[in-house]
Coordinates of C-alpha atoms in Angstrom, one line a residue:
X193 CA -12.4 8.9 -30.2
X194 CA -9.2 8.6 -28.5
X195 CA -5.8 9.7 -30.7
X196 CA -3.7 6.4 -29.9
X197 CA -0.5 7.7 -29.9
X198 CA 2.0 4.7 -28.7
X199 CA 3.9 5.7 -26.2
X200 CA 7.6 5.7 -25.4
X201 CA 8.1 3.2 -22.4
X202 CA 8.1 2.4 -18.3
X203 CA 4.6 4.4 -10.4
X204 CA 5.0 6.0 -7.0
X205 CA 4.8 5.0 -3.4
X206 CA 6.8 4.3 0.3
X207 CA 8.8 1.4 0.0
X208 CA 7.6 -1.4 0.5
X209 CA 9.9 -5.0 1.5
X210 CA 7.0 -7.8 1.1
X211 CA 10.4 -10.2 1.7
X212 CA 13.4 -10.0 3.0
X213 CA 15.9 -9.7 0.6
X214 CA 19.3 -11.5 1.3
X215 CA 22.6 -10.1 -0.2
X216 CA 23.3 -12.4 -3.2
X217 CA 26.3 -10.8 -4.6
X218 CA 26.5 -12.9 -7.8
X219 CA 28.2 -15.9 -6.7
X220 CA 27.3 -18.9 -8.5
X221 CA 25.5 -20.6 -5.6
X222 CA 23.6 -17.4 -5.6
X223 CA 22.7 -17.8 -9.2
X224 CA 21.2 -21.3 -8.3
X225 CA 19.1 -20.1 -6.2
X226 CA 15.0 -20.5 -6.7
X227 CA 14.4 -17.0 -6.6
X228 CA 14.2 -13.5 -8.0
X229 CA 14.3 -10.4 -6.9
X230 CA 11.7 -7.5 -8.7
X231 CA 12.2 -4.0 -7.6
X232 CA 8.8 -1.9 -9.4
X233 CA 7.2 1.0 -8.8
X234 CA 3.6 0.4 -7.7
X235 CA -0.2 0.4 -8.9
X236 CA 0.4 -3.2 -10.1
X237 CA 0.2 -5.0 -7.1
X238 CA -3.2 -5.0 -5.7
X239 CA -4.3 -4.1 -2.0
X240 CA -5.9 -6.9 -1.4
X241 CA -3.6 -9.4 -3.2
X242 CA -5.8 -9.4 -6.4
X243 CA -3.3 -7.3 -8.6
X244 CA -1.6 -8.2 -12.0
X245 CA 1.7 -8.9 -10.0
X246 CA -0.4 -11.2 -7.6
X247 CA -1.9 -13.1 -10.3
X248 CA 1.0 -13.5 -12.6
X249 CA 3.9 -13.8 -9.6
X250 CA 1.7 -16.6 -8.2
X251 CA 1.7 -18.4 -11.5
X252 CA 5.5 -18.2 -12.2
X253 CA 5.9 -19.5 -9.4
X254 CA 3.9 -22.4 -9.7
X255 CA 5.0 -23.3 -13.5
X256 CA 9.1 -22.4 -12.7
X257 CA 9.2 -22.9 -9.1
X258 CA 11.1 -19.3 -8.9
X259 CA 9.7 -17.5 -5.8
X260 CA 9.3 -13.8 -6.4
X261 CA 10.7 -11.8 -3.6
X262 CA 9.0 -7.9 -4.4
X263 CA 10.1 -4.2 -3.3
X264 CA 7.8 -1.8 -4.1
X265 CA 8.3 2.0 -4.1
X266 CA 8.2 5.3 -6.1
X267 CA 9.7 5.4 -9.7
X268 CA 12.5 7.5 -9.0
X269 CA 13.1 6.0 -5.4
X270 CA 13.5 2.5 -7.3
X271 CA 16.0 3.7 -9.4
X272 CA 17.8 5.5 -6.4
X273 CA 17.8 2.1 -4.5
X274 CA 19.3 0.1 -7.5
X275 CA 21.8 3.0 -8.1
X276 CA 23.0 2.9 -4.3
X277 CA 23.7 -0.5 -5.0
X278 CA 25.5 -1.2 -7.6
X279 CA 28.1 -2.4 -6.3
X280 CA 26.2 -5.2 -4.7
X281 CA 23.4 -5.8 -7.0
X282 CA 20.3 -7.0 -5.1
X283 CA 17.4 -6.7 -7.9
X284 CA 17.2 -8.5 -10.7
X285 CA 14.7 -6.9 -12.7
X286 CA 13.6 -3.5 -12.3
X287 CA 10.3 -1.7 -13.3
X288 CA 9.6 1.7 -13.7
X289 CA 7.9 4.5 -15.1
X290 CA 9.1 7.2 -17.7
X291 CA 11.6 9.0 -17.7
X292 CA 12.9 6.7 -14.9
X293 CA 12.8 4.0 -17.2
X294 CA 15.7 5.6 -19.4
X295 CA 17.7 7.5 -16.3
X296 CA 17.9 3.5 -15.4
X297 CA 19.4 2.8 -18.6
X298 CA 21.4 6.5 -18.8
X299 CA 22.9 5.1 -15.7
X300 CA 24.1 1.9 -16.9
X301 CA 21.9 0.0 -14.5
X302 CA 20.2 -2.1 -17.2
X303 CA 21.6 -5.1 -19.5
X304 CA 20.6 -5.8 -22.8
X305 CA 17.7 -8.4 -22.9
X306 CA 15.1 -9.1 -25.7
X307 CA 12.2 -10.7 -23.8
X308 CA 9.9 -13.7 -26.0
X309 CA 7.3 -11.8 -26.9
X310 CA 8.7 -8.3 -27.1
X311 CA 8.8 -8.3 -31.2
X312 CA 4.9 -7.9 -30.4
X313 CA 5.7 -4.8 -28.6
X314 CA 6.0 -1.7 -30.8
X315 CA 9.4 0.2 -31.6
X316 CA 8.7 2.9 -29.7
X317 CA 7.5 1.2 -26.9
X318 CA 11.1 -0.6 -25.6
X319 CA 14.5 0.4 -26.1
X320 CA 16.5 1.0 -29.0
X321 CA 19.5 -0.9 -27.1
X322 CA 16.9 -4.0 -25.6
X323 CA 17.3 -2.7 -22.0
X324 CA 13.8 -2.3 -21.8
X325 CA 10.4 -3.3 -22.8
X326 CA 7.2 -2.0 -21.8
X327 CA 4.8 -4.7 -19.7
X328 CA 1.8 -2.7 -19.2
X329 CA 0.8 0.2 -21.2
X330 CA -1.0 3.3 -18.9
X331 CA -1.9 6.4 -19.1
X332 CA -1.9 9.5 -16.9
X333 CA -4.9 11.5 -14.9
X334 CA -6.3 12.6 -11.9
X335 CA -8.8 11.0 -9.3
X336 CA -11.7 12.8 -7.9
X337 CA -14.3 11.6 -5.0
X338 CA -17.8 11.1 -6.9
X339 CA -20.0 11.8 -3.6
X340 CA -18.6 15.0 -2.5
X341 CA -17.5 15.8 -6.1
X342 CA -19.9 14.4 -8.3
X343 CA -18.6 16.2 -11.6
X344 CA -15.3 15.8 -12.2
X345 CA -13.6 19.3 -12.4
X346 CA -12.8 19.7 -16.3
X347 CA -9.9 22.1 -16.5
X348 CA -6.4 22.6 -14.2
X349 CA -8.1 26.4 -13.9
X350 CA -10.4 25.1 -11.7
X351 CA -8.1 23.8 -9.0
X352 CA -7.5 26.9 -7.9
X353 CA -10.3 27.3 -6.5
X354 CA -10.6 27.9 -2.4
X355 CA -13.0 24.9 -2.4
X356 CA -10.2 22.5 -2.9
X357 CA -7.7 24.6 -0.2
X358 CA -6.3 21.7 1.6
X359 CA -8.7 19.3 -0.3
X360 CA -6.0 18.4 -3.2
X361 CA -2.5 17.0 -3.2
X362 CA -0.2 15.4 -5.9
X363 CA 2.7 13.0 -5.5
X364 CA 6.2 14.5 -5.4
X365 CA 8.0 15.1 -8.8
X366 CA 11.3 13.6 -9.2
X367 CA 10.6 11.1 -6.7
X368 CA 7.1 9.5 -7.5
X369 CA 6.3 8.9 -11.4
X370 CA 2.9 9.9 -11.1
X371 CA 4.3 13.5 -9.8
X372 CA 6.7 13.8 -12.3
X373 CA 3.8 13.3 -14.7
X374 CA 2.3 16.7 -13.7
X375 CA 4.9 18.2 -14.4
X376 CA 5.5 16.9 -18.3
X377 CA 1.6 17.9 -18.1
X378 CA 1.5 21.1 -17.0
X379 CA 4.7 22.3 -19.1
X380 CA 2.8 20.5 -21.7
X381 CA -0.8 21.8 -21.8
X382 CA 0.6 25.1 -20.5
X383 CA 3.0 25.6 -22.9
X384 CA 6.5 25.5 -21.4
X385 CA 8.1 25.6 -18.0
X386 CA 7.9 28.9 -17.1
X387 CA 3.5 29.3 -17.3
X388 CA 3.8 25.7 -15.7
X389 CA 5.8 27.0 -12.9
X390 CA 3.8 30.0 -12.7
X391 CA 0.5 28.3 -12.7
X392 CA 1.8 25.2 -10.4
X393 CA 3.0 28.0 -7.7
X394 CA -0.6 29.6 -7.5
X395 CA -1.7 25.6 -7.2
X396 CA 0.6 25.3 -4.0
X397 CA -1.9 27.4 -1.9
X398 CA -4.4 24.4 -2.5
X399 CA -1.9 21.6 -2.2
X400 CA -1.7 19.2 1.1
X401 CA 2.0 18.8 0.6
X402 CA 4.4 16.6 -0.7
X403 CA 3.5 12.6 -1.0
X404 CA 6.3 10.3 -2.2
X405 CA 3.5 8.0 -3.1
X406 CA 0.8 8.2 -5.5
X407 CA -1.1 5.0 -4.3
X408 CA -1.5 6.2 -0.9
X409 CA -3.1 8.9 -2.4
X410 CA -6.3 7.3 -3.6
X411 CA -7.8 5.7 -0.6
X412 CA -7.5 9.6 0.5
X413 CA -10.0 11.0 -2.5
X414 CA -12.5 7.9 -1.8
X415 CA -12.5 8.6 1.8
X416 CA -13.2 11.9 1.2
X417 CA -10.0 13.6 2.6
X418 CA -9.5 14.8 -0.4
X419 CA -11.5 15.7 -3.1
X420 CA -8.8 15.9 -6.2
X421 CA -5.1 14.0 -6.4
X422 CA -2.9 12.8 -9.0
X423 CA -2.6 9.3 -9.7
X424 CA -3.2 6.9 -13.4
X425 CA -5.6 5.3 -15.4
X426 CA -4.1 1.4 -14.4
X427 CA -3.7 2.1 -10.8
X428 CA -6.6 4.0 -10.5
X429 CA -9.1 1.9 -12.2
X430 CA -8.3 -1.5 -10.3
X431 CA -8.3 1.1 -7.0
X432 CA -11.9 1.5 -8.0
X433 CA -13.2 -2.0 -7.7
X434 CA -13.0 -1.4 -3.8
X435 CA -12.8 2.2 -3.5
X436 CA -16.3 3.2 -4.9
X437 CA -16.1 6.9 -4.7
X438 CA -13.4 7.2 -7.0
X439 CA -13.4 9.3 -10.5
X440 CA -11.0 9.0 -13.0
X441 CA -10.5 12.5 -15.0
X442 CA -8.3 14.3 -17.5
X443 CA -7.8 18.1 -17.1
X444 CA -7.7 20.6 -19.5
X445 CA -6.5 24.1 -20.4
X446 CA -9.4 26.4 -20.3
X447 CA -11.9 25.3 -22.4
X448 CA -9.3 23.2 -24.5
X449 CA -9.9 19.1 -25.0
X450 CA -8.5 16.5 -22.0
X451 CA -5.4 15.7 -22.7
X452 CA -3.2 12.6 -21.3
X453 CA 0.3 10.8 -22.2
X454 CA 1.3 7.4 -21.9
X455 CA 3.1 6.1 -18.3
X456 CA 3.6 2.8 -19.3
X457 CA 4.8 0.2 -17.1
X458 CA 8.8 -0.9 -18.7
X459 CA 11.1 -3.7 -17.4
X460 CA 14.6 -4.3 -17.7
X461 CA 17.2 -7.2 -16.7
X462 CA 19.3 -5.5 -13.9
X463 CA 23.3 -5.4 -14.6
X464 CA 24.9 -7.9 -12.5
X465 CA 21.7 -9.3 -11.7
X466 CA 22.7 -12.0 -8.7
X467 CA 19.7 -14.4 -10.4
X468 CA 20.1 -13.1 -14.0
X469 CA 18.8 -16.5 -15.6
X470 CA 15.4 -16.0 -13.4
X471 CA 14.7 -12.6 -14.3
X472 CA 14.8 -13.7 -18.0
X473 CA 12.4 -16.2 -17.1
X474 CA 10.1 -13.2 -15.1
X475 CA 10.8 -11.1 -18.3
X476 CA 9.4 -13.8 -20.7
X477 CA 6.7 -14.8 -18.2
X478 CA 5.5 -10.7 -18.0
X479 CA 4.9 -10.4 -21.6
X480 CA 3.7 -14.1 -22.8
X481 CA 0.1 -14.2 -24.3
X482 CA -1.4 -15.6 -21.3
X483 CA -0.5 -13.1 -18.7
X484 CA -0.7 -10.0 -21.5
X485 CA -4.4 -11.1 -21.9
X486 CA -5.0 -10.5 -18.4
X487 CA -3.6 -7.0 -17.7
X488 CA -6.7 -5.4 -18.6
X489 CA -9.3 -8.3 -17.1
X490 CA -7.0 -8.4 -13.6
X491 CA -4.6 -5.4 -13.8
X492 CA -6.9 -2.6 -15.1
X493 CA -4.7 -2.0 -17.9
X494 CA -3.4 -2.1 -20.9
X495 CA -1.6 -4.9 -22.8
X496 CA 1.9 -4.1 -24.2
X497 CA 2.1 -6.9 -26.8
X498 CA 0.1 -5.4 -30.2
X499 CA -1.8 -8.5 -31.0
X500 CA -3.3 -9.1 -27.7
X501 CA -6.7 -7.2 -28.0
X502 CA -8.9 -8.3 -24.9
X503 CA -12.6 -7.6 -25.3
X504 CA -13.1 -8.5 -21.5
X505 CA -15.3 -5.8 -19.6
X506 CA -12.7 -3.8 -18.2
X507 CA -11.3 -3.7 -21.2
X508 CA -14.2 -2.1 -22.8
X509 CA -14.8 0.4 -20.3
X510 CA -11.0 1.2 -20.2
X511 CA -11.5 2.5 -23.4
X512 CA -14.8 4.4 -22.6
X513 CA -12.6 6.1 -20.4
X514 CA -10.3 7.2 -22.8
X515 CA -12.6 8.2 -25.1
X516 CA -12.5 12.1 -26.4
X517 CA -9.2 12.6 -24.6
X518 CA -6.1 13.6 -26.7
X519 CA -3.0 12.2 -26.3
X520 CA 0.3 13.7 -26.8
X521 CA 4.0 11.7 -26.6
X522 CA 6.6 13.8 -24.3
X523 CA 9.9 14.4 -25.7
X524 CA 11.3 11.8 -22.9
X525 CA 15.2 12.6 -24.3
X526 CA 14.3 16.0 -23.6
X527 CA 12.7 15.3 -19.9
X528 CA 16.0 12.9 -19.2
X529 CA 18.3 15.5 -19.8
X530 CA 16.5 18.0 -18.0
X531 CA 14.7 16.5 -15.3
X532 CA 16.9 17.5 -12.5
X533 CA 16.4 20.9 -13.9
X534 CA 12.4 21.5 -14.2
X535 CA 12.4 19.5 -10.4
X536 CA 14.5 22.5 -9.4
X537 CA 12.0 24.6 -11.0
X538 CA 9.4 23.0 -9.7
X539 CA 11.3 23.5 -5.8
X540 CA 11.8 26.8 -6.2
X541 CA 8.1 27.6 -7.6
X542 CA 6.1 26.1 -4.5
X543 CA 8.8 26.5 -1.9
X544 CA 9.0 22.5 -2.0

């Protein structure tokens, strides 16, 4: 039975401009405009245009007339992009993983905004300030191809085994949320930085190289390029539906339980948003009943809000999935403060 511990909020990929963005420095004819401007890492957004983000941008639109205009990239490189800009604020609402999430707000690149529906969310699931509110809950794990692999390697011990030399790759840390995520892992389940380091260096001999995008990463494993990558449960599972050969898995140390930790999806009103007013809207819209009930049926998730409980199949076998696996909460003050630090580590451990 899965150990619900609820995480402390906020995936990876290239960037992505699915419109062009125009520079609305904040003038008040830029505040009129019908529009708004979402910069997010991915997995939400679906291939094929049958995502969360499809569904739900599609119906803003329709019931506020706001046109979403939507960058996608990796968790850090979102963060990077709105950072570069501050001084002529493009975004108006920004989504991102942990610990990007709260380097956003560390940064002052967030305002304070309490979304209707966030009370539903739980304390430690949005910020103590209101600069952020999680969206879609998630967890972390690893994807393997069910034809050429068709049981799931159990531990990270495994891994380092010739069979997957060349066969494996994860998603860069510090620039893709999904690599930072095997890093907290590792140091984690290992039990610090240093056996983390030491194991993710003897790891390197199997690893394709450095991908700045998790979700490019997938179609790899189902293909068959790859046997094992990094990725998470949300992105992974609504991959799935057209990727048939892939597994979702949890490693272990040694003979220890699965573990995972919560990667939850977190927003957050941009300061000096050019369209502030709209990205309130967006905000409210993300976490209402209607489209929280449907980030497990179209998103493959799970809903932020506490009282929305979807019994919907996905649903149920989201939670199959999760089943047996232990899950442990990062210290993410700990991980803010240090991140540049353990990425250095993580450089100077697999010559990165």
């Amino acid at each position: 039975m899965l150990t619900h511990i609820r995480p402390v909020a906020a995936v990876t990929g290239a960037l992505v401009l699915a419109a062009s963005l125009t520079a609305c420095g904040g003038s008040s004819a830029a505040s009129d405009e019908k529009v708004v401007t979402v910069y997010s890492a991915d997995g939400l957004k679906g291939e094929a245009g049958d995502g969360w983000y499809d569904k739900v941008f599609k119906d803003f639109e329709k019931r506020t007339g706001i046109k979403v205009k939507y960058v996608e990239g990796g968790s850090g490189e979102m963060v990077q992009r709105a950072l570069r800009e501050k001084s002529n604020t493009q975004a108006d609402v920004l989504v991102t993983l942990p610990p990007f999430i709260q380097q956003a707000g560390s940064k002052g690149l967030l305002q304070a905004y309490a979304p209707q529906g966030s009370d539903r969310v739980d304390g430690a699931d949005k910020a103590a300030d209101g600069t952020w509110t999680s969206i879609v809950n998630n967890y972390f794990g690893f994807v393997h191809n069910k034809k050429e692999l068709p049981e799931a390697p159990t531990s990270w011990e495994e891994l380092l085994d010739a069979r997957y030399k060349d066969r494996l790759q994860y998603s860069t840390p510090g620039v893709a949320g999904d690599g930072t995520a095997v890093l907290i892992k590792a140091m984690h389940d290992f039990g610090g930085q240093a056996p983390a380091m030491e194991y993710l260096k003897k790891l390197q001999a199997n690893n394709v190289g450095p991908s700045s995008s998790t979700s490019k990463l997938a179609p790899k494993v189902d293909k068959g390029e790859l046997l094992v990558a990094n990725g998470d449960v949300q992105m992974n599972f609504a991959q799935s539906k057209s990727m048939p050969n892939l597994g979702i898995w949890f490693p272990a140390k040694g003979n220890g339980k699965p573990t995972t930790f919560a990667l939850p999806y977190a927003a957050g009103l941009v300061d000096k948003a050019p369209h502030a007013e709209n990205g309130r809207k967006l905000l409210d819209f993300l976490l209402s009943e209607g489209a929280q009930r449907e980030v497990s049926a179209v998103g493959g998730g799970f809903p932020a809000r506490e009282d929305v409980k979807p019994t919907d199949a996905n649903a149920v076998a989201l939670a199959g999935l999760m089943e047996g696996v232990e899950v442990f909460e990062p210290d993410w003050a700990d991980i803010d403060e240090n991140l540049t630090a353990y990425v250095d580590a993580w450089k100077s451990a697999t010559g990165s």
